Amino acid sequence: YLSDYAFPYPVGKDSLLVYRRTGRHLPGFYLLHHGKEERLAVKDISADDQYSYHDGKLVYSSYDPDIRWGWRNYGEIIMLDIRNGNRRNITNRSKYFSPDISHNGESIAAIEVDPSGRSSLHLINPADGEAETVLSDSLRFFSQPRFSKDDQHIFLMVRSTEGQMSLLKRQQKTADQL
């Protein structure tokens, strides 16, 4: 069977964290080290395969259907500590995808899509799941937010209603701007 490896992140000096999917096994997160693979966790069902990793913490979006209503579903943000295997729901009853954890671990950037199709960039506190909407637009669709190396900016893909794509760089608020 063919294995598909995606979204590699360096872990230490000689290891890689990857998302792996095959036709034979459940998709999951693997540590590649000296030619060997170690499965860290099975990935929950989700609308997108993308995840983010920094300093032992991995975040991704998980599909969560409403137990009572079949037409309603959610995209919850999950945090996995790869050192001890602890898994924690950061959000509850949300509609997030493509999360990215900041390098300092103090914030998660994620895209929320409401039922009308409007997308918004949210910053989420990993400690309590509180979210702040920092950018919203009904005429453009946001995706794949990523923090800059110094966490001062967020980059995200933007698609217009005509299908034109661009890259947006948004500066984070500093203490002087508050």
PDB file of C-alpha atoms in Angstrom:
ATOM      1  CA  TYR A   1       0.000   0.000   0.000  1.00  0.00           C
ATOM      2  CA  LEU A   2       1.087   3.493  -0.790  1.00  0.00           C
ATOM      3  CA  SER A   3       1.731   5.812   2.173  1.00  0.00           C
ATOM      4  CA  ASP A   4       1.018   9.520   1.881  1.00  0.00           C
ATOM      5  CA  TYR A   5       3.119  11.731   4.166  1.00  0.00           C
ATOM      6  CA  ALA A   6       2.155  15.368   4.585  1.00  0.00           C
ATOM      7  CA  PHE A   7       2.966  18.507   6.571  1.00  0.00           C
ATOM      8  CA  PRO A   8       6.405  17.591   8.025  1.00  0.00           C
ATOM      9  CA  TYR A   9       7.643  19.435  11.114  1.00  0.00           C
ATOM     10  CA  PRO A  10      11.169  18.989  12.509  1.00  0.00           C
ATOM     11  CA  VAL A  11      11.301  17.577  16.036  1.00  0.00           C
ATOM     12  CA  GLY A  12      14.739  17.916  17.530  1.00  0.00           C
ATOM     13  CA  LYS A  13      17.763  17.521  15.263  1.00  0.00           C
ATOM     14  CA  ASP A  14      17.029  14.185  13.625  1.00  0.00           C
ATOM     15  CA  SER A  15      13.282  13.502  13.684  1.00  0.00           C
ATOM     16  CA  LEU A  16      10.203  14.563  11.736  1.00  0.00           C
ATOM     17  CA  LEU A  17       6.580  14.746  12.795  1.00  0.00           C
ATOM     18  CA  VAL A  18       4.279  13.915   9.863  1.00  0.00           C
ATOM     19  CA  TYR A  19       0.656  13.231   9.059  1.00  0.00           C
ATOM     20  CA  ARG A  20       0.448   9.825   7.375  1.00  0.00           C
ATOM     21  CA  ARG A  21      -2.429   8.196   5.566  1.00  0.00           C
ATOM     22  CA  THR A  22      -2.591   4.871   3.724  1.00  0.00           C
ATOM     23  CA  GLY A  23      -5.275   2.638   2.295  1.00  0.00           C
ATOM     24  CA  ARG A  24      -4.630   0.085   5.041  1.00  0.00           C
ATOM     25  CA  HIS A  25      -4.377   2.050   8.315  1.00  0.00           C
ATOM     26  CA  LEU A  26      -6.232   4.880  10.003  1.00  0.00           C
ATOM     27  CA  PRO A  27      -4.657   8.289   9.330  1.00  0.00           C
ATOM     28  CA  GLY A  28      -2.465   9.527  12.123  1.00  0.00           C
ATOM     29  CA  PHE A  29       0.511  11.465  13.377  1.00  0.00           C
ATOM     30  CA  TYR A  30       3.867   9.693  13.149  1.00  0.00           C
ATOM     31  CA  LEU A  31       7.374  10.415  14.346  1.00  0.00           C
ATOM     32  CA  LEU A  32      10.029   9.465  11.771  1.00  0.00           C
ATOM     33  CA  HIS A  33      13.366   8.792  13.437  1.00  0.00           C
ATOM     34  CA  HIS A  34      16.377   7.009  11.874  1.00  0.00           C
ATOM     35  CA  GLY A  35      14.261   5.236   9.253  1.00  0.00           C
ATOM     36  CA  LYS A  36      11.648   4.024  11.737  1.00  0.00           C
ATOM     37  CA  GLU A  37       8.062   5.180  12.189  1.00  0.00           C
ATOM     38  CA  GLU A  38       6.349   5.551  15.541  1.00  0.00           C
ATOM     39  CA  ARG A  39       2.627   6.259  15.576  1.00  0.00           C
ATOM     40  CA  LEU A  40       1.877   8.932  18.151  1.00  0.00           C
ATOM     41  CA  ALA A  41      -1.895   9.182  17.687  1.00  0.00           C
ATOM     42  CA  VAL A  42      -4.713   8.413  15.305  1.00  0.00           C
ATOM     43  CA  LYS A  43      -6.151  11.597  13.806  1.00  0.00           C
ATOM     44  CA  ASP A  44      -9.843  12.232  14.290  1.00  0.00           C
ATOM     45  CA  ILE A  45     -12.063  12.568  11.237  1.00  0.00           C
ATOM     46  CA  SER A  46     -11.832  16.119   9.896  1.00  0.00           C
ATOM     47  CA  ALA A  47     -12.677  18.286   6.920  1.00  0.00           C
ATOM     48  CA  ASP A  48      -9.003  19.133   6.343  1.00  0.00           C
ATOM     49  CA  ASP A  49      -5.765  17.227   6.971  1.00  0.00           C
ATOM     50  CA  GLN A  50      -3.765  20.273   7.969  1.00  0.00           C
ATOM     51  CA  TYR A  51      -2.314  20.580  11.455  1.00  0.00           C
ATOM     52  CA  SER A  52       0.239  22.711  13.252  1.00  0.00           C
ATOM     53  CA  TYR A  53       3.062  21.806  15.628  1.00  0.00           C
ATOM     54  CA  HIS A  54       5.366  23.698  17.946  1.00  0.00           C
ATOM     55  CA  ASP A  55       7.306  22.767  21.083  1.00  0.00           C
ATOM     56  CA  GLY A  56       5.615  19.420  21.730  1.00  0.00           C
ATOM     57  CA  LYS A  57       2.074  20.698  21.085  1.00  0.00           C
ATOM     58  CA  LEU A  58       0.090  19.704  18.014  1.00  0.00           C
ATOM     59  CA  VAL A  59      -3.245  21.330  17.061  1.00  0.00           C
ATOM     60  CA  TYR A  60      -5.754  20.263  14.438  1.00  0.00           C
ATOM     61  CA  SER A  61      -9.430  20.508  13.596  1.00  0.00           C
ATOM     62  CA  SER A  62     -11.712  17.549  14.293  1.00  0.00           C
ATOM     63  CA  TYR A  63     -15.125  16.811  12.768  1.00  0.00           C
ATOM     64  CA  ASP A  64     -17.778  16.555  15.490  1.00  0.00           C
ATOM     65  CA  PRO A  65     -21.369  15.751  14.438  1.00  0.00           C
ATOM     66  CA  ASP A  66     -24.238  16.944  16.605  1.00  0.00           C
ATOM     67  CA  ILE A  67     -25.627  13.932  18.460  1.00  0.00           C
ATOM     68  CA  ARG A  68     -29.219  15.050  18.142  1.00  0.00           C
ATOM     69  CA  TRP A  69     -29.410  16.812  14.775  1.00  0.00           C
ATOM     70  CA  GLY A  70     -27.917  15.055  11.739  1.00  0.00           C
ATOM     71  CA  TRP A  71     -27.721  18.209   9.638  1.00  0.00           C
ATOM     72  CA  ARG A  72     -25.580  20.078  12.182  1.00  0.00           C
ATOM     73  CA  ASN A  73     -21.847  19.493  12.638  1.00  0.00           C
ATOM     74  CA  TYR A  74     -18.841  21.200  14.161  1.00  0.00           C
ATOM     75  CA  GLY A  75     -15.112  21.658  13.647  1.00  0.00           C
ATOM     76  CA  GLU A  76     -13.477  21.486  17.065  1.00  0.00           C
ATOM     77  CA  ILE A  77      -9.850  22.391  17.744  1.00  0.00           C
ATOM     78  CA  ILE A  78      -7.921  19.609  19.436  1.00  0.00           C
ATOM     79  CA  MET A  79      -4.523  19.969  21.135  1.00  0.00           C
ATOM     80  CA  LEU A  80      -2.299  16.906  21.471  1.00  0.00           C
ATOM     81  CA  ASP A  81       0.826  16.865  23.629  1.00  0.00           C
ATOM     82  CA  ILE A  82       3.160  14.481  21.798  1.00  0.00           C
ATOM     83  CA  ARG A  83       5.381  14.021  24.864  1.00  0.00           C
ATOM     84  CA  ASN A  84       2.736  12.381  27.047  1.00  0.00           C
ATOM     85  CA  GLY A  85      -0.156  11.705  24.623  1.00  0.00           C
ATOM     86  CA  ASN A  86      -2.634  13.980  26.429  1.00  0.00           C
ATOM     87  CA  ARG A  87      -5.448  15.107  24.135  1.00  0.00           C
ATOM     88  CA  ARG A  88      -7.632  18.116  24.968  1.00  0.00           C
ATOM     89  CA  ASN A  89     -10.524  19.870  23.246  1.00  0.00           C
ATOM     90  CA  ILE A  90      -9.711  23.580  23.044  1.00  0.00           C
ATOM     91  CA  THR A  91     -13.077  24.624  21.575  1.00  0.00           C
ATOM     92  CA  ASN A  92     -16.613  23.310  21.892  1.00  0.00           C
ATOM     93  CA  ARG A  93     -19.425  23.554  19.320  1.00  0.00           C
ATOM     94  CA  SER A  94     -17.358  25.685  16.966  1.00  0.00           C
ATOM     95  CA  LYS A  95     -16.761  25.636  13.217  1.00  0.00           C
ATOM     96  CA  TYR A  96     -12.986  26.013  12.899  1.00  0.00           C
ATOM     97  CA  PHE A  97     -10.479  24.659  10.440  1.00  0.00           C
ATOM     98  CA  SER A  98      -6.754  25.015   9.597  1.00  0.00           C
ATOM     99  CA  PRO A  99      -5.517  26.012  13.078  1.00  0.00           C
ATOM    100  CA  ASP A 100      -1.957  27.221  13.684  1.00  0.00           C
ATOM    101  CA  ILE A 101      -0.318  27.470  17.097  1.00  0.00           C
ATOM    102  CA  SER A 102       1.969  30.428  17.767  1.00  0.00           C
ATOM    103  CA  HIS A 103       5.657  29.818  18.435  1.00  0.00           C
ATOM    104  CA  ASN A 104       5.279  30.964  22.035  1.00  0.00           C
ATOM    105  CA  GLY A 105       2.245  28.666  22.490  1.00  0.00           C
ATOM    106  CA  GLU A 106       0.028  31.473  23.778  1.00  0.00           C
ATOM    107  CA  SER A 107      -2.374  31.697  20.846  1.00  0.00           C
ATOM    108  CA  ILE A 108      -4.028  29.637  18.124  1.00  0.00           C
ATOM    109  CA  ALA A 109      -5.069  31.237  14.835  1.00  0.00           C
ATOM    110  CA  ALA A 110      -7.964  29.475  13.117  1.00  0.00           C
ATOM    111  CA  ILE A 111     -10.549  30.166  10.462  1.00  0.00           C
ATOM    112  CA  GLU A 112     -14.211  30.013  11.431  1.00  0.00           C
ATOM    113  CA  VAL A 113     -16.806  29.478   8.735  1.00  0.00           C
ATOM    114  CA  ASP A 114     -20.411  30.163   9.724  1.00  0.00           C
ATOM    115  CA  PRO A 115     -23.404  28.456   8.064  1.00  0.00           C
ATOM    116  CA  SER A 116     -23.825  31.356   5.615  1.00  0.00           C
ATOM    117  CA  GLY A 117     -20.262  30.797   4.309  1.00  0.00           C
ATOM    118  CA  ARG A 118     -18.754  33.919   5.898  1.00  0.00           C
ATOM    119  CA  SER A 119     -15.202  33.290   7.075  1.00  0.00           C
ATOM    120  CA  SER A 120     -13.400  34.959   9.963  1.00  0.00           C
ATOM    121  CA  LEU A 121      -9.915  34.814  11.426  1.00  0.00           C
ATOM    122  CA  HIS A 122     -10.029  34.089  15.155  1.00  0.00           C
ATOM    123  CA  LEU A 123      -7.315  34.102  17.796  1.00  0.00           C
ATOM    124  CA  ILE A 124      -7.999  31.481  20.451  1.00  0.00           C
ATOM    125  CA  ASN A 125      -6.486  31.225  23.907  1.00  0.00           C
ATOM    126  CA  PRO A 126      -5.366  27.574  24.306  1.00  0.00           C
ATOM    127  CA  ALA A 127      -5.794  27.717  28.088  1.00  0.00           C
ATOM    128  CA  ASP A 128      -9.537  28.440  28.141  1.00  0.00           C
ATOM    129  CA  GLY A 129     -10.741  28.301  24.517  1.00  0.00           C
ATOM    130  CA  GLU A 130     -11.812  31.951  24.492  1.00  0.00           C
ATOM    131  CA  ALA A 131     -11.820  33.342  20.956  1.00  0.00           C
ATOM    132  CA  GLU A 132     -11.432  36.844  19.566  1.00  0.00           C
ATOM    133  CA  THR A 133     -12.482  37.720  16.023  1.00  0.00           C
ATOM    134  CA  VAL A 134      -9.647  39.718  14.488  1.00  0.00           C
ATOM    135  CA  LEU A 135     -10.702  39.769  10.828  1.00  0.00           C
ATOM    136  CA  SER A 136     -14.005  39.090   9.087  1.00  0.00           C
ATOM    137  CA  ASP A 137     -15.226  39.665   5.543  1.00  0.00           C
ATOM    138  CA  SER A 138     -18.317  38.459   3.704  1.00  0.00           C
ATOM    139  CA  LEU A 139     -16.770  39.040   0.242  1.00  0.00           C
ATOM    140  CA  ARG A 140     -13.516  37.132   0.776  1.00  0.00           C
ATOM    141  CA  PHE A 141     -12.816  33.608   2.004  1.00  0.00           C
ATOM    142  CA  PHE A 142      -9.892  33.098   4.403  1.00  0.00           C
ATOM    143  CA  SER A 143      -7.833  29.928   4.797  1.00  0.00           C
ATOM    144  CA  GLN A 144      -4.568  28.497   6.143  1.00  0.00           C
ATOM    145  CA  PRO A 145      -3.476  31.078   8.751  1.00  0.00           C
ATOM    146  CA  ARG A 146       0.176  30.882   9.833  1.00  0.00           C
ATOM    147  CA  PHE A 147       2.092  32.849  12.457  1.00  0.00           C
ATOM    148  CA  SER A 148       5.357  34.529  11.482  1.00  0.00           C
ATOM    149  CA  LYS A 149       8.487  33.242  13.195  1.00  0.00           C
ATOM    150  CA  ASP A 150       8.356  36.091  15.755  1.00  0.00           C
ATOM    151  CA  ASP A 151       4.531  35.797  16.203  1.00  0.00           C
ATOM    152  CA  GLN A 152       4.133  39.484  15.249  1.00  0.00           C
ATOM    153  CA  HIS A 153       2.214  38.755  12.035  1.00  0.00           C
ATOM    154  CA  ILE A 154      -0.309  36.259  10.731  1.00  0.00           C
ATOM    155  CA  PHE A 155      -0.240  35.241   7.086  1.00  0.00           C
ATOM    156  CA  LEU A 156      -3.360  33.813   5.473  1.00  0.00           C
ATOM    157  CA  MET A 157      -4.671  32.900   2.065  1.00  0.00           C
ATOM    158  CA  VAL A 158      -7.568  35.009   0.788  1.00  0.00           C
ATOM    159  CA  ARG A 159      -9.900  34.116  -2.094  1.00  0.00           C
ATOM    160  CA  SER A 160     -12.235  36.674  -3.628  1.00  0.00           C
ATOM    161  CA  THR A 161     -15.731  35.895  -4.933  1.00  0.00           C
ATOM    162  CA  GLU A 162     -14.210  35.922  -8.450  1.00  0.00           C
ATOM    163  CA  GLY A 163     -11.755  33.172  -7.454  1.00  0.00           C
ATOM    164  CA  GLN A 164      -8.654  35.367  -7.303  1.00  0.00           C
ATOM    165  CA  MET A 165      -6.162  34.311  -4.619  1.00  0.00           C
ATOM    166  CA  SER A 166      -3.794  36.456  -2.598  1.00  0.00           C
ATOM    167  CA  LEU A 167      -1.653  36.307   0.505  1.00  0.00           C
ATOM    168  CA  LEU A 168      -2.575  38.634   3.375  1.00  0.00           C
ATOM    169  CA  LYS A 169      -0.127  39.708   6.084  1.00  0.00           C
ATOM    170  CA  ARG A 170      -1.811  40.958   9.256  1.00  0.00           C
ATOM    171  CA  GLN A 171       0.138  42.591  12.074  1.00  0.00           C
ATOM    172  CA  GLN A 172      -0.618  41.489  15.611  1.00  0.00           C
ATOM    173  CA  LYS A 173      -1.566  44.100  18.182  1.00  0.00           C
ATOM    174  CA  THR A 174       1.294  45.098  20.419  1.00  0.00           C
ATOM    175  CA  ALA A 175       1.127  46.466  23.949  1.00  0.00           C
ATOM    176  CA  ASP A 176       1.490  49.990  22.502  1.00  0.00           C
ATOM    177  CA  GLN A 177      -1.645  49.525  20.329  1.00  0.00           C
ATOM    178  CA  LEU A 178      -3.911  48.279  23.121  1.00  0.00           C
TER     179      LEU A 178
END
